[in-house]
N, CA, C and O of each residue as an XYZ file, in Angstrom:
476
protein
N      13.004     65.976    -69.314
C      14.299     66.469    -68.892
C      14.955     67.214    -70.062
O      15.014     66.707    -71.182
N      15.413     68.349    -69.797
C      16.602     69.176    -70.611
C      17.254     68.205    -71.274
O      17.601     67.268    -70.555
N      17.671     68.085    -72.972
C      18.121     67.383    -73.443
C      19.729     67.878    -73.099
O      20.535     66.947    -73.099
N      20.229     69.106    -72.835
C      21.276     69.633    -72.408
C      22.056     69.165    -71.049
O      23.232     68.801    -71.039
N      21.319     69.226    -70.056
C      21.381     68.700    -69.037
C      21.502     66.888    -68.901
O      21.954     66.321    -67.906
N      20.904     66.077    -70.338
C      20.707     65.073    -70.254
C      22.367     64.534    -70.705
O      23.019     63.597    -70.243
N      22.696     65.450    -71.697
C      24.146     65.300    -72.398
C      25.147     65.108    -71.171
O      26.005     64.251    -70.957
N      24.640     66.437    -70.298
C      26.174     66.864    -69.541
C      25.772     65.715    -68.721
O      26.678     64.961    -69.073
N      24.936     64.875    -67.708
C      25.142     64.102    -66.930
C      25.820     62.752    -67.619
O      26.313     62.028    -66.754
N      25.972     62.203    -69.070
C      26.194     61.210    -69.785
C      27.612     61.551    -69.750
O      28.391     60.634    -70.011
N      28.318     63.247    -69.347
C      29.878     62.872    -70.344
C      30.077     62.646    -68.936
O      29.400     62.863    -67.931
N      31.720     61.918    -69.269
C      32.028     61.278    -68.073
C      33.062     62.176    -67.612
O      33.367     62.962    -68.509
N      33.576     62.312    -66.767
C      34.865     62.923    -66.220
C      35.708     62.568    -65.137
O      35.512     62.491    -63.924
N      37.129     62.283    -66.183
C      38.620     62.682    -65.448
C      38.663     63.209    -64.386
O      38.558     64.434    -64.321
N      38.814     62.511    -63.362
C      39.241     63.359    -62.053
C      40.894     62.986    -61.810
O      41.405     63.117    -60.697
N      41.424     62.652    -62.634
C      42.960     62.459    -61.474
C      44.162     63.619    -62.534
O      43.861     64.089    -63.631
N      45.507     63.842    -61.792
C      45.755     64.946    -61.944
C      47.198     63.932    -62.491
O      47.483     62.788    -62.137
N      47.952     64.875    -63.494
C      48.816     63.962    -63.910
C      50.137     64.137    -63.160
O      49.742     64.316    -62.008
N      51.680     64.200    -63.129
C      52.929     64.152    -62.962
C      53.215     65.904    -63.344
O      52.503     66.481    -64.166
N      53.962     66.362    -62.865
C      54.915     66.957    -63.138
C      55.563     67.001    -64.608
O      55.985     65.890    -64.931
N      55.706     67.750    -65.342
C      55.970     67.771    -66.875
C      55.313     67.208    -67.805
O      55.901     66.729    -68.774
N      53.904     67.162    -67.672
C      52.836     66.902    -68.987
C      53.099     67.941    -70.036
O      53.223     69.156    -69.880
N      53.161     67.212    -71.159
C      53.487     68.580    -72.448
C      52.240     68.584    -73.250
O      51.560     67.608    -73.566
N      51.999     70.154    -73.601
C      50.652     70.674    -74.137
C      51.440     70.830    -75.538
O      52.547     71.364    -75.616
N      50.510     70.134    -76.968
C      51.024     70.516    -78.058
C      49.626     71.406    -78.886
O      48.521     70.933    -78.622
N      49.641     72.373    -79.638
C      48.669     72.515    -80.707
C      49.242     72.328    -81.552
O      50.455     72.383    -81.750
N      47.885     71.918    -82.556
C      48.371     71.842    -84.092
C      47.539     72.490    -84.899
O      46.735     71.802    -85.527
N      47.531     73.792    -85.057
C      46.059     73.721    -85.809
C      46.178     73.854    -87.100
O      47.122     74.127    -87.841
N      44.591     73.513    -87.321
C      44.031     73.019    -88.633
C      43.806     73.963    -89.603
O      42.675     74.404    -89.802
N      45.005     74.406    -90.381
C      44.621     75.370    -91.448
C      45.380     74.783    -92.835
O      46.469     74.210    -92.855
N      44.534     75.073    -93.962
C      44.297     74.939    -95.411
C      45.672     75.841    -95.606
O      45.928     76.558    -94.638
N      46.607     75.907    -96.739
C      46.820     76.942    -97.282
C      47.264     76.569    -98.693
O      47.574     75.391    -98.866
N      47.356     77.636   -100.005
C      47.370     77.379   -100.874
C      48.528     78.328   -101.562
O      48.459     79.556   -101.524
N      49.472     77.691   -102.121
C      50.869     78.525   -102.932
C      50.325     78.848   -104.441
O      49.733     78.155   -105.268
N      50.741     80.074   -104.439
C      50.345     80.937   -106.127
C      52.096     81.095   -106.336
O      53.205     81.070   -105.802
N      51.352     81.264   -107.506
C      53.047     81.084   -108.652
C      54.547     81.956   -108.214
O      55.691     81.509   -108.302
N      54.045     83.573   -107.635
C      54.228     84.496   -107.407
C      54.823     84.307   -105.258
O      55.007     85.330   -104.599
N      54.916     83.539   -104.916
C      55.129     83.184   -104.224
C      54.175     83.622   -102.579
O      54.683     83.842   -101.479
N      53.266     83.628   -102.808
C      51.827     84.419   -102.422
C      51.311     83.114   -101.714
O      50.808     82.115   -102.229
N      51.474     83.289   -100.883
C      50.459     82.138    -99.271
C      49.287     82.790    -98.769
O      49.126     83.829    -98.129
N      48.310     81.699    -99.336
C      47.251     82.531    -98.710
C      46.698     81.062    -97.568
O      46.942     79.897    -97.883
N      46.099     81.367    -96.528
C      46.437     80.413    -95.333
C      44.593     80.610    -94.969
O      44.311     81.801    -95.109
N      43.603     79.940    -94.643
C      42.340     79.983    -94.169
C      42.105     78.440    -93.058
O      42.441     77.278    -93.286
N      41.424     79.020    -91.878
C      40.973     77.719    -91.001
C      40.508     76.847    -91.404
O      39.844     76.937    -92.436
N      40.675     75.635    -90.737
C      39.827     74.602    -91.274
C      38.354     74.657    -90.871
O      37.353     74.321    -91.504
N      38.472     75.091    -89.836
C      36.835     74.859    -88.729
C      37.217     75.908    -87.780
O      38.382     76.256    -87.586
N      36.224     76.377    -87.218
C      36.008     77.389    -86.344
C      36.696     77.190    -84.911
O      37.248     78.111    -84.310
N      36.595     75.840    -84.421
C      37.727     75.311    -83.328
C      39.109     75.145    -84.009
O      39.385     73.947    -84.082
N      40.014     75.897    -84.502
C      41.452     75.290    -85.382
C      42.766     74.965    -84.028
O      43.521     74.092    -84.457
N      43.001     75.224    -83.227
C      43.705     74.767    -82.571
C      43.587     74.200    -80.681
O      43.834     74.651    -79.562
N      43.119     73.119    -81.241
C      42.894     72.378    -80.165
C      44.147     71.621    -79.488
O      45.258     71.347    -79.942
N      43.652     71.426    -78.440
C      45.163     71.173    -77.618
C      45.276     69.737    -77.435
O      44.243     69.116    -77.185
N      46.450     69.082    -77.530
C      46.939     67.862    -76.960
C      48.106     68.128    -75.737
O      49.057     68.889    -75.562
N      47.406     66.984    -74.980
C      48.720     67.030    -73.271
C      49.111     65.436    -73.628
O      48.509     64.411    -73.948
N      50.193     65.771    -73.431
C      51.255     63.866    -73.161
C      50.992     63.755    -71.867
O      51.757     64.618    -71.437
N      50.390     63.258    -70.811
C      50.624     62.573    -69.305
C      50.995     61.547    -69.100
O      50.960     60.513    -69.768
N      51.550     61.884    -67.719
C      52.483     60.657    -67.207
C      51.379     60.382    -65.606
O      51.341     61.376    -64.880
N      51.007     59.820    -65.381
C      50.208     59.186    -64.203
C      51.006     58.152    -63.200
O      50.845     56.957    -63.448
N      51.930     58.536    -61.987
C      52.368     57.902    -61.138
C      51.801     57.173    -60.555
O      51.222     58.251    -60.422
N      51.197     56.247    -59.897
C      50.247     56.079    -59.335
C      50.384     54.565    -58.619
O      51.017     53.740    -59.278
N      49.893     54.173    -57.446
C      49.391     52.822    -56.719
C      48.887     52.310    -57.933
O      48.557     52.828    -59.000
N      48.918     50.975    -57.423
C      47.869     49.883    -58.307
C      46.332     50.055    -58.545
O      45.717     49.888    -59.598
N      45.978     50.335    -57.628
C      43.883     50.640    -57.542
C      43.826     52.031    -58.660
O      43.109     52.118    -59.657
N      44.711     52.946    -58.200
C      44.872     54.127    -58.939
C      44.913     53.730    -60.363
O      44.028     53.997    -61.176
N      46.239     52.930    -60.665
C      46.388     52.768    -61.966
C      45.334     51.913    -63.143
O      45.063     52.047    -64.336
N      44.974     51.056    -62.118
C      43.861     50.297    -62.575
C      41.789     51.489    -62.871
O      40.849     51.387    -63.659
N      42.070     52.244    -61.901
C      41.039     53.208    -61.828
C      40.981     53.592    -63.480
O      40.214     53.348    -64.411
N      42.371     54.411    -63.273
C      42.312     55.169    -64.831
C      42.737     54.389    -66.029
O      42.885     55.010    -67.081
N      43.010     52.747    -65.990
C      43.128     52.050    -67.355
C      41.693     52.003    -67.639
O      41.267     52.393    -68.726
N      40.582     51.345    -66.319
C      39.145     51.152    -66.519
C      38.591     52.040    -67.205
O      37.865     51.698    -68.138
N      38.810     53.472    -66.890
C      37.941     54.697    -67.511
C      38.853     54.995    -68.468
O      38.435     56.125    -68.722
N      39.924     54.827    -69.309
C      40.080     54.750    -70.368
C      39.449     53.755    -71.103
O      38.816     54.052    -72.116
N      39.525     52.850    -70.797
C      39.172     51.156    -71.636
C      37.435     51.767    -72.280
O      36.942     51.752    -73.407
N      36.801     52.365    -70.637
C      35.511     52.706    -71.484
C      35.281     53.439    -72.171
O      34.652     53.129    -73.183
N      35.662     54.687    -71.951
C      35.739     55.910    -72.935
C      36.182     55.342    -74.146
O      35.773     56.010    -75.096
N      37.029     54.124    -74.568
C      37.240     53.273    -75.701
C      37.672     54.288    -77.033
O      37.397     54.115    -78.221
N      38.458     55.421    -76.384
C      38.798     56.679    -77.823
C      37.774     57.082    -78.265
O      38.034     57.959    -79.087
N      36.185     56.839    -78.123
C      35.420     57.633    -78.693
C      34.123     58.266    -77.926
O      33.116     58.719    -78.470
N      34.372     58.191    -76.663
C      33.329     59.112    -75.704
C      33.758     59.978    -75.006
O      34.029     59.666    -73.847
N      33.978     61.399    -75.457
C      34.382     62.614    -74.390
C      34.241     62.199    -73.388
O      33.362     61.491    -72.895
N      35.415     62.771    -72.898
C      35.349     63.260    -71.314
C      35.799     64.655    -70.793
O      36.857     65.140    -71.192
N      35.342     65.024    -70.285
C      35.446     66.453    -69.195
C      36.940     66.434    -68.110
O      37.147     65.747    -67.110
N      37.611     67.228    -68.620
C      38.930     66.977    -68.155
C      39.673     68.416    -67.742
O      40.030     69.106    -68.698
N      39.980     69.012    -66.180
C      40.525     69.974    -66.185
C      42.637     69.890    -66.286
O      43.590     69.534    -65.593
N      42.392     70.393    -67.418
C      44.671     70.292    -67.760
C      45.027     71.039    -66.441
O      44.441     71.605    -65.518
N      46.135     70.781    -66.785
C      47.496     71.147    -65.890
C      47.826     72.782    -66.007
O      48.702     73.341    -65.347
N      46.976     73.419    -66.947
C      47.024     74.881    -66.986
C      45.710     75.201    -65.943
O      45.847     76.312    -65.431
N      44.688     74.621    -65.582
C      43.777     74.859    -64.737
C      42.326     74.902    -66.024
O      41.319     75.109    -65.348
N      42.022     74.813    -67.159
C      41.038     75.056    -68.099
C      40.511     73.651    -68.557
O      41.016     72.693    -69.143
N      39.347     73.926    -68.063
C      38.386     72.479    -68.384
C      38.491     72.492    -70.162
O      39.084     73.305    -70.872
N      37.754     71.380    -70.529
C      37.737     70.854    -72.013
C      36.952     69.830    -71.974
O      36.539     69.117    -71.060
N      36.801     69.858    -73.102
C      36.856     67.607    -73.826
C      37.431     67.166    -74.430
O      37.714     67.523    -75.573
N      37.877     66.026    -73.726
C      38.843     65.032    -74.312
C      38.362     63.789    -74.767
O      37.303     63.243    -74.457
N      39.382     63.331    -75.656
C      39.101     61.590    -76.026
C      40.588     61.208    -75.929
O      41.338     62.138    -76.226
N      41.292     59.855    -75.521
C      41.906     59.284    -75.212
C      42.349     57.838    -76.165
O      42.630     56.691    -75.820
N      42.274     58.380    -77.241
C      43.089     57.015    -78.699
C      43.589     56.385    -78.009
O      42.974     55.375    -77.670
N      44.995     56.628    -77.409
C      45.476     54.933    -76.984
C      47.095     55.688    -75.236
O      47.853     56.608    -74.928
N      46.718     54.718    -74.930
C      47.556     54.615    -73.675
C      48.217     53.757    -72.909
O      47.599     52.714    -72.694
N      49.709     53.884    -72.223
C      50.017     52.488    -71.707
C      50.268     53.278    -70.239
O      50.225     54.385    -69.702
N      50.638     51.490    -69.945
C      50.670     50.960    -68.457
C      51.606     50.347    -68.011
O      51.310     49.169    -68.213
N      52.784     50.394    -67.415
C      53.656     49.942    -67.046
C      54.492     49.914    -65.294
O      54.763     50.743    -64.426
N      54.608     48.790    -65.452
C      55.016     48.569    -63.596
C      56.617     49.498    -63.177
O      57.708     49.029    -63.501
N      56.527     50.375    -62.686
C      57.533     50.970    -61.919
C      58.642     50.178    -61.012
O      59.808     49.814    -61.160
N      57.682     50.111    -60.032
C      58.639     48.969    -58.717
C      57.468     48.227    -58.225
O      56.424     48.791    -58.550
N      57.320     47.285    -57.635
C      56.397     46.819    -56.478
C      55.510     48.038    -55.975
O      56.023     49.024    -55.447
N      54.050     47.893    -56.187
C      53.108     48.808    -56.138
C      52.699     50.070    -56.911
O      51.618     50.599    -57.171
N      53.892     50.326    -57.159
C      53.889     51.792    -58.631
C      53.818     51.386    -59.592
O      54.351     50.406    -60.113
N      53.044     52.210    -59.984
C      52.507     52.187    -62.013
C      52.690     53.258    -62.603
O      52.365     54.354    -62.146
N      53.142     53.095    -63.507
C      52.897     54.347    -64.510
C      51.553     54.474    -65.734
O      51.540     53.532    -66.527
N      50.766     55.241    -65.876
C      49.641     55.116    -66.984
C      50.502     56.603    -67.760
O      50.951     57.629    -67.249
N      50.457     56.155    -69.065
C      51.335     57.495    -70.367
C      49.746     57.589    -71.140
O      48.973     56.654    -71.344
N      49.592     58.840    -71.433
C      48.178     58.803    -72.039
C      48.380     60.018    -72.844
O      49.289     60.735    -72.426
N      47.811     60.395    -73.809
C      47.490     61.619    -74.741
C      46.095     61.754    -74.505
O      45.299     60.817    -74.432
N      45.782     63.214    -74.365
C      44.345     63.492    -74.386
C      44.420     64.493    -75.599
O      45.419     65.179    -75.815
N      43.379     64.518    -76.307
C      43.193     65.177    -77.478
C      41.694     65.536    -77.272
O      40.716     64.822    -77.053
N      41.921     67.664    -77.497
C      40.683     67.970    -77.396
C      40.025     68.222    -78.665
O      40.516     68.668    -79.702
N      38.601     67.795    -78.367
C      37.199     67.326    -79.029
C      36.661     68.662    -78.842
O      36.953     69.553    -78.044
N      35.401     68.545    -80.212
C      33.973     69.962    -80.130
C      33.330     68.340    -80.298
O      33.730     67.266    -80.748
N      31.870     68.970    -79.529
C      31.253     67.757    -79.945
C      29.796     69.067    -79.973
O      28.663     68.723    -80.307
């Protein structure tokens, strides 16, 4: 088997869609260095330098909410996942840390950061 093909069936993927007002941040990754003369000279860190982070908010039933704590819990912050944002553009993500909190009787909220990965 295609070792390529073997990758893409292993990453896992995000299917649920978040709330209304998820915020997209970049930060990118550049070096820069101050001369005496007041002279900025600014170079990338890596060839991917601004990768995107989304804040989500996940409304959701109980089965729902429980769905996406499970596939966070496994992804465990360090196994991409395949994730299309709220602008419509697939990626990979990893998922450091996220909460869960009860709304009313049956509603949940899941708050999550996805942070995109090169792998």
């Amino acid at each position: 088997m295609d070792e390529y093909l073997l990758l893409y069936m292993l990453i896992m993927k995000f299917i649920w869609t978040p709330d209304l007002g998820a915020k997209k941040s970049i930060d990118p990754s550049v070096s820069t260095v101050k001369f005496n003369d007041d002279y900025e000279a600014r170079i990338p860190n890596s060839i991917n330098t601004a990768m995107r982070n989304w804040d989500c908010t996940f409304t959701v039933n109980l089965e729902t909410a429980n769905a996406i704590d499970s596939f966070l819990i496994q992804a465990n912050g360090v196994t991409p996942f395949t994730w299309v944002d709220p602008q419509g553009k697939n990626g990979l993500f990893v998922c450091r840390k996220h909460q869960m909190n009860q709304v009313k009787f049956g509603v949940f909220q899941v708050m999550a950061t996805f942070e995109e990965v090169q792998n």
